[in-house]
């Protein structure tokens, strides 16, 4: 739903609370999801260091779009999401 495409299947509680329908709360909720992955990224094998911003943002974006377990999916060139 909305600008940041919050999926009601994975975020039903947030959608049910009305977060997906209010622009400001919707953006804040989505950025919290992204930031959580951004913070987690340097600890992953696909990010060499916290200052490798290209790998870090790719990982955070992959996790935002595919879920937390998909944080390194951008490195799998033979995967369905390559």
mmCIF file of N, CA and C in Angstrom:
data_model
loop_
_atom_site.group_PDB
_atom_site.id
_atom_site.type_symbol
_atom_site.label_atom_id
_atom_site.label_comp_id
_atom_site.label_asym_id
_atom_site.label_seq_id
_atom_site.Cartn_x
_atom_site.Cartn_y
_atom_site.Cartn_z
ATOM 1 N N UNK A 1 0.835 -1.191 0.000
ATOM 2 C CA UNK A 1 0.000 0.000 0.000
ATOM 3 C C UNK A 1 0.868 1.238 0.000
ATOM 4 N N UNK A 2 0.451 2.265 -0.644
ATOM 5 C CA UNK A 2 1.069 3.565 -0.559
ATOM 6 C C UNK A 2 2.360 3.734 -1.312
ATOM 7 N N UNK A 3 2.969 4.870 -1.091
ATOM 8 C CA UNK A 3 4.173 5.288 -1.787
ATOM 9 C C UNK A 3 5.308 4.283 -1.662
ATOM 10 N N UNK A 4 5.527 3.736 -0.493
ATOM 11 C CA UNK A 4 6.648 2.819 -0.261
ATOM 12 C C UNK A 4 6.229 1.357 -0.385
ATOM 13 N N UNK A 5 5.034 1.107 -0.866
ATOM 14 C CA UNK A 5 4.540 -0.239 -1.163
ATOM 15 C C UNK A 5 4.641 -1.187 0.033
ATOM 16 N N UNK A 6 4.094 -0.791 1.164
ATOM 17 C CA UNK A 6 4.056 -1.656 2.344
ATOM 18 C C UNK A 6 3.082 -2.791 2.052
ATOM 19 N N UNK A 7 3.598 -3.994 2.092
ATOM 20 C CA UNK A 7 2.816 -5.185 1.748
ATOM 21 C C UNK A 7 1.943 -5.593 2.938
ATOM 22 N N UNK A 8 0.643 -5.603 2.742
ATOM 23 C CA UNK A 8 -0.254 -5.937 3.841
ATOM 24 C C UNK A 8 -0.154 -7.390 4.291
ATOM 25 N N UNK A 9 0.415 -8.255 3.473
ATOM 26 C CA UNK A 9 0.594 -9.653 3.882
ATOM 27 C C UNK A 9 1.692 -9.785 4.925
ATOM 28 N N UNK A 10 2.740 -8.986 4.805
ATOM 29 C CA UNK A 10 3.859 -9.064 5.737
ATOM 30 C C UNK A 10 3.739 -8.038 6.869
ATOM 31 N N UNK A 11 2.971 -6.990 6.649
ATOM 32 C CA UNK A 11 2.866 -5.900 7.625
ATOM 33 C C UNK A 11 1.409 -5.616 7.966
ATOM 34 N N UNK A 12 0.650 -6.670 8.182
ATOM 35 C CA UNK A 12 -0.783 -6.528 8.411
ATOM 36 C C UNK A 12 -1.087 -5.639 9.615
ATOM 37 N N UNK A 13 -0.335 -5.798 10.702
ATOM 38 C CA UNK A 13 -0.607 -4.999 11.908
ATOM 39 C C UNK A 13 -0.451 -3.506 11.631
ATOM 40 N N UNK A 14 0.587 -3.146 10.886
ATOM 41 C CA UNK A 14 0.802 -1.730 10.557
ATOM 42 C C UNK A 14 -0.313 -1.207 9.661
ATOM 43 N N UNK A 15 -0.704 -1.998 8.692
ATOM 44 C CA UNK A 15 -1.789 -1.593 7.793
ATOM 45 C C UNK A 15 -3.088 -1.480 8.578
ATOM 46 N N UNK A 16 -3.333 -2.441 9.456
ATOM 47 C CA UNK A 16 -4.551 -2.451 10.259
ATOM 48 C C UNK A 16 -4.623 -1.235 11.193
ATOM 49 N N UNK A 17 -3.473 -0.763 11.664
ATOM 50 C CA UNK A 17 -3.427 0.418 12.534
ATOM 51 C C UNK A 17 -3.582 1.718 11.754
ATOM 52 N N UNK A 18 -3.590 1.651 10.431
ATOM 53 C CA UNK A 18 -3.760 2.845 9.612
ATOM 54 C C UNK A 18 -2.461 3.487 9.162
ATOM 55 N N UNK A 19 -1.329 2.873 9.489
ATOM 56 C CA UNK A 19 -0.036 3.450 9.117
ATOM 57 C C UNK A 19 0.115 3.562 7.602
ATOM 58 N N UNK A 20 -0.389 2.598 6.879
ATOM 59 C CA UNK A 20 -0.234 2.599 5.425
ATOM 60 C C UNK A 20 -1.076 3.670 4.742
ATOM 61 N N UNK A 21 -2.019 4.223 5.432
ATOM 62 C CA UNK A 21 -2.933 5.185 4.809
ATOM 63 C C UNK A 21 -2.562 6.634 5.084
ATOM 64 N N UNK A 22 -1.688 6.888 6.044
ATOM 65 C CA UNK A 22 -1.244 8.236 6.376
ATOM 66 C C UNK A 22 0.145 8.431 5.787
ATOM 67 N N UNK A 23 0.323 9.439 4.944
ATOM 68 C CA UNK A 23 1.580 9.614 4.211
ATOM 69 C C UNK A 23 2.795 9.715 5.136
ATOM 70 N N UNK A 24 2.738 10.547 6.152
ATOM 71 C CA UNK A 24 3.891 10.748 7.033
ATOM 72 C C UNK A 24 4.229 9.484 7.813
ATOM 73 N N UNK A 25 3.235 8.846 8.400
ATOM 74 C CA UNK A 25 3.513 7.634 9.177
ATOM 75 C C UNK A 25 3.923 6.483 8.265
ATOM 76 N N UNK A 26 3.368 6.471 7.076
ATOM 77 C CA UNK A 26 3.725 5.444 6.092
ATOM 78 C C UNK A 26 5.203 5.553 5.705
ATOM 79 N N UNK A 27 5.662 6.755 5.393
ATOM 80 C CA UNK A 27 7.069 6.969 5.041
ATOM 81 C C UNK A 27 7.992 6.643 6.212
ATOM 82 N N UNK A 28 7.615 7.068 7.414
ATOM 83 C CA UNK A 28 8.439 6.792 8.590
ATOM 84 C C UNK A 28 8.533 5.289 8.846
ATOM 85 N N UNK A 29 7.432 4.583 8.719
ATOM 86 C CA UNK A 29 7.413 3.132 8.914
ATOM 87 C C UNK A 29 8.318 2.444 7.894
ATOM 88 N N UNK A 30 8.206 2.836 6.644
ATOM 89 C CA UNK A 30 9.019 2.229 5.585
ATOM 90 C C UNK A 30 10.506 2.523 5.790
ATOM 91 N N UNK A 31 10.833 3.735 6.164
ATOM 92 C CA UNK A 31 12.239 4.076 6.389
ATOM 93 C C UNK A 31 12.805 3.356 7.612
ATOM 94 N N UNK A 32 11.977 3.089 8.608
ATOM 95 C CA UNK A 32 12.425 2.284 9.752
ATOM 96 C C UNK A 32 12.791 0.871 9.307
ATOM 97 N N UNK A 33 11.995 0.312 8.412
ATOM 98 C CA UNK A 33 12.291 -1.020 7.878
ATOM 99 C C UNK A 33 13.616 -0.988 7.123
ATOM 100 N N UNK A 34 13.791 0.002 6.263
ATOM 101 C CA UNK A 34 15.022 0.134 5.492
ATOM 102 C C UNK A 34 16.227 0.352 6.416
ATOM 103 N N UNK A 35 16.078 1.224 7.402
ATOM 104 C CA UNK A 35 17.187 1.550 8.307
ATOM 105 C C UNK A 35 17.608 0.335 9.140
ATOM 106 N N UNK A 36 16.670 -0.477 9.529
ATOM 107 C CA UNK A 36 17.004 -1.705 10.258
ATOM 108 C C UNK A 36 17.918 -2.583 9.414
ATOM 109 N N UNK A 37 17.629 -2.709 8.146
ATOM 110 C CA UNK A 37 18.476 -3.489 7.240
ATOM 111 C C UNK A 37 19.813 -2.800 7.010
ATOM 112 N N UNK A 38 19.811 -1.481 6.915
ATOM 113 C CA UNK A 38 21.044 -0.705 6.749
ATOM 114 C C UNK A 38 21.986 -0.971 7.931
ATOM 115 N N UNK A 39 21.450 -0.980 9.129
ATOM 116 C CA UNK A 39 22.250 -1.233 10.323
ATOM 117 C C UNK A 39 22.744 -2.679 10.373
ATOM 118 N N UNK A 40 21.967 -3.602 9.891
ATOM 119 C CA UNK A 40 22.305 -5.024 9.904
ATOM 120 C C UNK A 40 23.305 -5.403 8.818
ATOM 121 N N UNK A 41 23.340 -4.671 7.729
ATOM 122 C CA UNK A 41 24.131 -5.013 6.544
ATOM 123 C C UNK A 41 25.628 -5.232 6.793
ATOM 124 N N UNK A 42 26.319 -4.392 7.564
ATOM 125 C CA UNK A 42 27.761 -4.595 7.725
ATOM 126 C C UNK A 42 28.139 -5.932 8.378
ATOM 127 N N UNK A 43 27.210 -6.563 9.028
ATOM 128 C CA UNK A 43 27.480 -7.844 9.685
ATOM 129 C C UNK A 43 27.291 -9.032 8.736
ATOM 130 N N UNK A 44 26.903 -8.753 7.495
ATOM 131 C CA UNK A 44 26.627 -9.806 6.525
ATOM 132 C C UNK A 44 27.855 -10.101 5.670
ATOM 133 N N UNK A 45 27.926 -11.292 5.139
ATOM 134 C CA UNK A 45 29.076 -11.704 4.321
ATOM 135 C C UNK A 45 29.174 -10.930 3.008
ATOM 136 N N UNK A 46 28.083 -10.368 2.532
ATOM 137 C CA UNK A 46 28.102 -9.659 1.252
ATOM 138 C C UNK A 46 28.528 -8.194 1.376
ATOM 139 N N UNK A 47 28.794 -7.742 2.589
ATOM 140 C CA UNK A 47 29.251 -6.366 2.817
ATOM 141 C C UNK A 47 30.605 -6.442 3.514
ATOM 142 N N UNK A 48 31.642 -5.959 2.835
ATOM 143 C CA UNK A 48 33.007 -6.099 3.355
ATOM 144 C C UNK A 48 33.296 -5.203 4.562
ATOM 145 N N UNK A 49 32.652 -4.043 4.630
ATOM 146 C CA UNK A 49 32.860 -3.139 5.770
ATOM 147 C C UNK A 49 31.689 -2.168 5.857
ATOM 148 N N UNK A 50 31.588 -1.517 7.003
ATOM 149 C CA UNK A 50 30.507 -0.547 7.208
ATOM 150 C C UNK A 50 30.632 0.659 6.286
ATOM 151 N N UNK A 51 31.820 0.893 5.758
ATOM 152 C CA UNK A 51 32.023 2.028 4.853
ATOM 153 C C UNK A 51 31.901 1.652 3.380
ATOM 154 N N UNK A 52 31.588 0.394 3.106
ATOM 155 C CA UNK A 52 31.315 -0.024 1.727
ATOM 156 C C UNK A 52 29.846 0.306 1.459
ATOM 157 N N UNK A 53 29.602 1.562 1.139
ATOM 158 C CA UNK A 53 28.231 2.056 1.052
ATOM 159 C C UNK A 53 27.439 1.473 -0.114
ATOM 160 N N UNK A 54 28.093 1.145 -1.192
ATOM 161 C CA UNK A 54 27.391 0.552 -2.333
ATOM 162 C C UNK A 54 26.829 -0.817 -1.935
ATOM 163 N N UNK A 55 27.655 -1.666 -1.360
ATOM 164 C CA UNK A 55 27.190 -2.987 -0.927
ATOM 165 C C UNK A 55 26.172 -2.869 0.196
ATOM 166 N N UNK A 56 26.399 -1.907 1.066
ATOM 167 C CA UNK A 56 25.494 -1.731 2.206
ATOM 168 C C UNK A 56 24.096 -1.313 1.749
ATOM 169 N N UNK A 57 24.031 -0.378 0.811
ATOM 170 C CA UNK A 57 22.716 0.069 0.348
ATOM 171 C C UNK A 57 22.038 -1.013 -0.496
ATOM 172 N N UNK A 58 22.819 -1.757 -1.278
ATOM 173 C CA UNK A 58 22.236 -2.861 -2.056
ATOM 174 C C UNK A 58 21.644 -3.907 -1.117
ATOM 175 N N UNK A 59 22.351 -4.196 -0.039
ATOM 176 C CA UNK A 59 21.861 -5.181 0.924
ATOM 177 C C UNK A 59 20.595 -4.692 1.618
ATOM 178 N N UNK A 60 20.616 -3.440 2.041
ATOM 179 C CA UNK A 60 19.442 -2.884 2.716
ATOM 180 C C UNK A 60 18.238 -2.873 1.780
ATOM 181 N N UNK A 61 18.464 -2.516 0.521
ATOM 182 C CA UNK A 61 17.377 -2.484 -0.464
ATOM 183 C C UNK A 61 16.855 -3.900 -0.748
ATOM 184 N N UNK A 62 17.778 -4.863 -0.848
ATOM 185 C CA UNK A 62 17.369 -6.252 -1.091
ATOM 186 C C UNK A 62 16.511 -6.763 0.054
ATOM 187 N N UNK A 63 16.907 -6.449 1.285
ATOM 188 C CA UNK A 63 16.130 -6.886 2.442
ATOM 189 C C UNK A 63 14.789 -6.162 2.516
ATOM 190 N N UNK A 64 14.773 -4.886 2.147
ATOM 191 C CA UNK A 64 13.514 -4.124 2.143
ATOM 192 C C UNK A 64 12.521 -4.754 1.163
ATOM 193 N N UNK A 65 13.006 -5.098 -0.015
ATOM 194 C CA UNK A 65 12.127 -5.646 -1.045
ATOM 195 C C UNK A 65 11.838 -7.128 -0.904
ATOM 196 N N UNK A 66 12.788 -7.891 -0.391
ATOM 197 C CA UNK A 66 12.630 -9.341 -0.342
ATOM 198 C C UNK A 66 12.434 -9.928 1.030
ATOM 199 N N UNK A 67 12.550 -9.102 2.057
ATOM 200 C CA UNK A 67 12.452 -9.583 3.423
ATOM 201 C C UNK A 67 13.835 -9.754 4.033
ATOM 202 N N UNK A 68 13.906 -9.786 5.349
ATOM 203 C CA UNK A 68 15.190 -9.829 6.048
ATOM 204 C C UNK A 68 16.107 -10.983 5.635
ATOM 205 N N UNK A 69 15.551 -12.097 5.278
ATOM 206 C CA UNK A 69 16.384 -13.252 4.903
ATOM 207 C C UNK A 69 17.032 -13.081 3.535
ATOM 208 N N UNK A 70 16.631 -12.079 2.777
ATOM 209 C CA UNK A 70 17.145 -11.864 1.412
ATOM 210 C C UNK A 70 18.184 -10.752 1.335
ATOM 211 N N UNK A 71 18.815 -10.431 2.442
ATOM 212 C CA UNK A 71 19.721 -9.280 2.503
ATOM 213 C C UNK A 71 20.908 -9.390 1.535
ATOM 214 N N UNK A 72 21.364 -10.577 1.212
ATOM 215 C CA UNK A 72 22.492 -10.740 0.285
ATOM 216 C C UNK A 72 22.067 -11.272 -1.081
ATOM 217 N N UNK A 73 20.796 -11.252 -1.373
ATOM 218 C CA UNK A 73 20.340 -11.828 -2.640
ATOM 219 C C UNK A 73 20.897 -11.126 -3.869
ATOM 220 N N UNK A 74 21.310 -9.892 -3.740
ATOM 221 C CA UNK A 74 21.858 -9.139 -4.876
ATOM 222 C C UNK A 74 23.194 -9.721 -5.351
ATOM 223 N N UNK A 75 23.827 -10.546 -4.549
ATOM 224 C CA UNK A 75 25.107 -11.144 -4.929
ATOM 225 C C UNK A 75 24.939 -12.445 -5.689
ATOM 226 N N UNK A 76 23.754 -13.011 -5.670
ATOM 227 C CA UNK A 76 23.501 -14.298 -6.335
ATOM 228 C C UNK A 76 23.107 -14.045 -7.789
ATOM 229 N N UNK A 77 24.075 -14.085 -8.678
ATOM 230 C CA UNK A 77 23.829 -13.742 -10.080
ATOM 231 C C UNK A 77 22.975 -14.772 -10.801
ATOM 232 N N UNK A 78 22.831 -15.962 -10.262
ATOM 233 C CA UNK A 78 21.993 -16.974 -10.904
ATOM 234 C C UNK A 78 20.622 -17.063 -10.276
ATOM 235 N N UNK A 79 20.354 -16.261 -9.272
ATOM 236 C CA UNK A 79 19.064 -16.296 -8.606
ATOM 237 C C UNK A 79 17.959 -15.686 -9.455
ATOM 238 N N UNK A 80 16.739 -15.928 -9.066
ATOM 239 C CA UNK A 80 15.602 -15.405 -9.818
ATOM 240 C C UNK A 80 15.489 -13.888 -9.735
ATOM 241 N N UNK A 81 16.138 -13.279 -8.745
ATOM 242 C CA UNK A 81 16.064 -11.818 -8.575
ATOM 243 C C UNK A 81 17.353 -11.138 -8.995
ATOM 244 N N UNK A 82 18.218 -11.836 -9.721
ATOM 245 C CA UNK A 82 19.501 -11.237 -10.144
ATOM 246 C C UNK A 82 19.276 -10.115 -11.129
#
